[in-house]
Coordinates of C-alpha atoms in Angstrom, one line a residue:
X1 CA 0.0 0.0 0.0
X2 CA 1.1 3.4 -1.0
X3 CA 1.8 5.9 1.6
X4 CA 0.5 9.6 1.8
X5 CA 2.7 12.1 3.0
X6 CA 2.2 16.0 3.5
X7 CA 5.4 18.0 3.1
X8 CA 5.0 21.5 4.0
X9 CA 7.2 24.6 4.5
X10 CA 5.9 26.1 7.6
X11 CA 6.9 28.7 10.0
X12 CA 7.0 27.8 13.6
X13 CA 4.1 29.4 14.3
X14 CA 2.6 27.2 12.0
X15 CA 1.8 29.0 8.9
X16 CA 2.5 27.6 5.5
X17 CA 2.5 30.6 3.3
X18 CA 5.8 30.1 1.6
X19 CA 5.9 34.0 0.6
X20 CA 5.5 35.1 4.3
X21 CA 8.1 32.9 5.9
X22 CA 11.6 34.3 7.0
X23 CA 13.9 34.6 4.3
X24 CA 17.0 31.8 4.7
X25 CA 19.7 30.8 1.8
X26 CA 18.4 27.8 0.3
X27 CA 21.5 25.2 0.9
X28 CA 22.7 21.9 0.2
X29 CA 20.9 20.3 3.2
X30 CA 17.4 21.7 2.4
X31 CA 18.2 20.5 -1.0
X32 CA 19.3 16.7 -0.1
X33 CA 16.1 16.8 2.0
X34 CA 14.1 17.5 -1.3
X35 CA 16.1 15.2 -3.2
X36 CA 15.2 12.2 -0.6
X37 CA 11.8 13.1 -0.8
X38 CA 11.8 13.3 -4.9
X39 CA 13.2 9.8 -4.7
X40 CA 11.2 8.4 -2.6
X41 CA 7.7 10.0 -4.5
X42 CA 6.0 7.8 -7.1
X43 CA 3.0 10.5 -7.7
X44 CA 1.8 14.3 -6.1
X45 CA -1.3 14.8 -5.1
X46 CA -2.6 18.4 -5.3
X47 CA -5.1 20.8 -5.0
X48 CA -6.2 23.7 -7.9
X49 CA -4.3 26.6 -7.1
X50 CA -1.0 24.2 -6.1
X51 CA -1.1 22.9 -9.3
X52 CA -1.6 26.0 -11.0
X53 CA 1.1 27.4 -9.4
X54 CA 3.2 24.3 -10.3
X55 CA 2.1 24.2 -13.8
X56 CA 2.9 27.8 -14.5
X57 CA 6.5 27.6 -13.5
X58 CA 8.1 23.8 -13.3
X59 CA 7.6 23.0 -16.6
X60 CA 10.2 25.2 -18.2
X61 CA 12.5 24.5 -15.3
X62 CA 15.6 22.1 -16.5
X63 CA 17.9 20.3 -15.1
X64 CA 17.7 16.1 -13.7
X65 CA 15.3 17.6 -10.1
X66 CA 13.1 19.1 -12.7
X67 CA 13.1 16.3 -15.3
X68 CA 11.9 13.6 -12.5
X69 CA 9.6 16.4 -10.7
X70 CA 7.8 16.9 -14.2
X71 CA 7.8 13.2 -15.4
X72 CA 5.7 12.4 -11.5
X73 CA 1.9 11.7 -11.9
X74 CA -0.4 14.4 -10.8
X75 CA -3.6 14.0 -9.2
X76 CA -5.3 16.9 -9.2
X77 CA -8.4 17.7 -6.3
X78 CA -10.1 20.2 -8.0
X79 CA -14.0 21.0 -8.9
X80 CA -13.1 23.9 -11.1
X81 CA -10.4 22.7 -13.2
X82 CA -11.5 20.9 -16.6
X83 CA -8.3 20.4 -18.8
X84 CA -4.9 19.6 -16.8
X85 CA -1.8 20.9 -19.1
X86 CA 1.0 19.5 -17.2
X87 CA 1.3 16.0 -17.6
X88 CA 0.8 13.0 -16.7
X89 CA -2.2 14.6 -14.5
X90 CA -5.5 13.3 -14.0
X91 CA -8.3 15.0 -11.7
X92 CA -9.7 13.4 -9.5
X93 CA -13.4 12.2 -9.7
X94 CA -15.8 12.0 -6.7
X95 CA -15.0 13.1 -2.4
X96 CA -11.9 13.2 -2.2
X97 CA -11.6 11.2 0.7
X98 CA -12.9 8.0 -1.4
X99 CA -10.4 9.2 -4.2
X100 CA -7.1 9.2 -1.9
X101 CA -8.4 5.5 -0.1
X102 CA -8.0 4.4 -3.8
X103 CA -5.1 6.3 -4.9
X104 CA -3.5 5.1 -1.8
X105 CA -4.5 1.5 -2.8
X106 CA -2.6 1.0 -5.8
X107 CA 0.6 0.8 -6.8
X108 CA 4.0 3.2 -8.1
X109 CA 5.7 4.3 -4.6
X110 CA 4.5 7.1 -2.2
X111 CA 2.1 9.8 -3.0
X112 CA 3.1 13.6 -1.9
X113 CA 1.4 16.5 -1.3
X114 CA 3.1 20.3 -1.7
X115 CA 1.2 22.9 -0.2
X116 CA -2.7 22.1 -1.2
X117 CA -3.4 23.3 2.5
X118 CA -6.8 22.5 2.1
X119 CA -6.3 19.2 0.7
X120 CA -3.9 18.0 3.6
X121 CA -6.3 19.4 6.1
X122 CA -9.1 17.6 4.9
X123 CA -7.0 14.5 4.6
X124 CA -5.7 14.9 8.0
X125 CA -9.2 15.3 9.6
X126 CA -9.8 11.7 7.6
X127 CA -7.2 10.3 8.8
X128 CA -5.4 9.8 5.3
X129 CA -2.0 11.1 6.1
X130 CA 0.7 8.9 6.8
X131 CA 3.8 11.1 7.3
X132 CA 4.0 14.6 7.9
X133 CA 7.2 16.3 6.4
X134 CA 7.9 19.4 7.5
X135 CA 10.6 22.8 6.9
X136 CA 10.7 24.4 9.9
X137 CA 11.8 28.3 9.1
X138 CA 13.0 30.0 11.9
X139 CA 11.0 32.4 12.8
X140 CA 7.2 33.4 13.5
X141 CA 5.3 35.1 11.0
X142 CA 2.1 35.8 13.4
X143 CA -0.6 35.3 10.7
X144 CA -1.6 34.1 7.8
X145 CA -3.0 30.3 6.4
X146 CA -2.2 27.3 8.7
X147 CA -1.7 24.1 8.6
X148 CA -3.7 22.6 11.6
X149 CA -6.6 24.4 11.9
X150 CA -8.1 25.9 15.4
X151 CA -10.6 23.5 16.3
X152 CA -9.0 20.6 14.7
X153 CA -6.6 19.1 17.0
X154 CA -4.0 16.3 15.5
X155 CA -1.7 14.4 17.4
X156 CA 1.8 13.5 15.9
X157 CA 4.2 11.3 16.8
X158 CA 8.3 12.8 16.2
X159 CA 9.9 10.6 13.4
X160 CA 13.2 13.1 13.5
X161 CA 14.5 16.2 13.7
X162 CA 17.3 17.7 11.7
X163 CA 18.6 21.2 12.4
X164 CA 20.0 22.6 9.3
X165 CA 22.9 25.0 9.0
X166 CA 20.4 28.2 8.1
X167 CA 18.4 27.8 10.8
X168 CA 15.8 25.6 9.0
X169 CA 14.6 22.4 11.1
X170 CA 13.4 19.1 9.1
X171 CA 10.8 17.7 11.2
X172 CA 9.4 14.1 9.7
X173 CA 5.9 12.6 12.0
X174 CA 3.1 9.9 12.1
X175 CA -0.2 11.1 12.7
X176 CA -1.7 9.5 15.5
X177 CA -4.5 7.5 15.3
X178 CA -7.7 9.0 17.4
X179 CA -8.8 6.7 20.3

């Protein structure tokens, strides 16, 4: 069975707005981290404005990162969306929690999602997640879109912790099963 993992670049307040987190120099850690996790991906899940994002910049990127991060399958949760451009995509048909049970049932390694905060949270609250993967940045940004909501608690067991050499922390957990 596939695994689903959530990898997020978050700030340790806990919001996952790329463009408000502190500033760091990208380095070779941060990159090995995304390297591992490129490796270890056999698909991406992700929601509309993710993969519109994605889709209006990684396919004129070059380079071997790029060519393997292009070449993934792309699920795509989106109601709006009718004609995916950057392929191999396919959207996905029907609640998404029945899609991802599916998804998660066949075969072609582990299935990521980047960013798609609303798709991780909804996963999370179903209890779809298998790993959390996060970038810590240091520093707190004080508002802006979270990843665990208010209201919503989720527990998480600590995989690992890597401090990076910027400041950045790699922080890798299970969700915990509700009793």
């Amino acid at each position: 069975m596939r695994k689903l993992i959530v990898t997020e670049f978050i700030s340790v307040d806990g919001i996952a707005e790329v463009k408000k987190l502190p500033g760091v120099t990208w380095n070779d850690e941060m990159n090995r981290f995304k390297e591992d996790e490129l490796a270890d991906s056999g698909a991406m899940l992700l929601g509309r404005t993710t993969y519109e994002i994605f889709a209006g910049s990684w396919p004129t990127e070059t380079g071997d990162f790029a060519d393997r991060f292009n070449a993934l399958p792309k699920y795509v949760a989106s109601t709006s969306l009718k004609a995916l451009d950057w392929k191999p995509a396919q959207l996905l048909k029907g609640p998404l929690p029945d899609a991802v049970r599916t998804l998660k049932q066949g075969s072609g390694g582990n299935i990521y999602v980047h960013g798609s905060l609303s798709v991780a949270q909804e996963l999370l609250r179903h209890g779809l997640v298998d790993r959390v993967r996060l970038l810590s940045y240091p520093g707190a940004v004080g508002q802006g879109k979270p990843l665990f909501l208010a209201g919503e608690p989720v527990s998480l067991e600590l995989i690992s912790a890597t401090p990076f050499s910027n400041g950045v922390v790699a922080l890798e957990y299970v969700p915990v099963a509700k009793s």
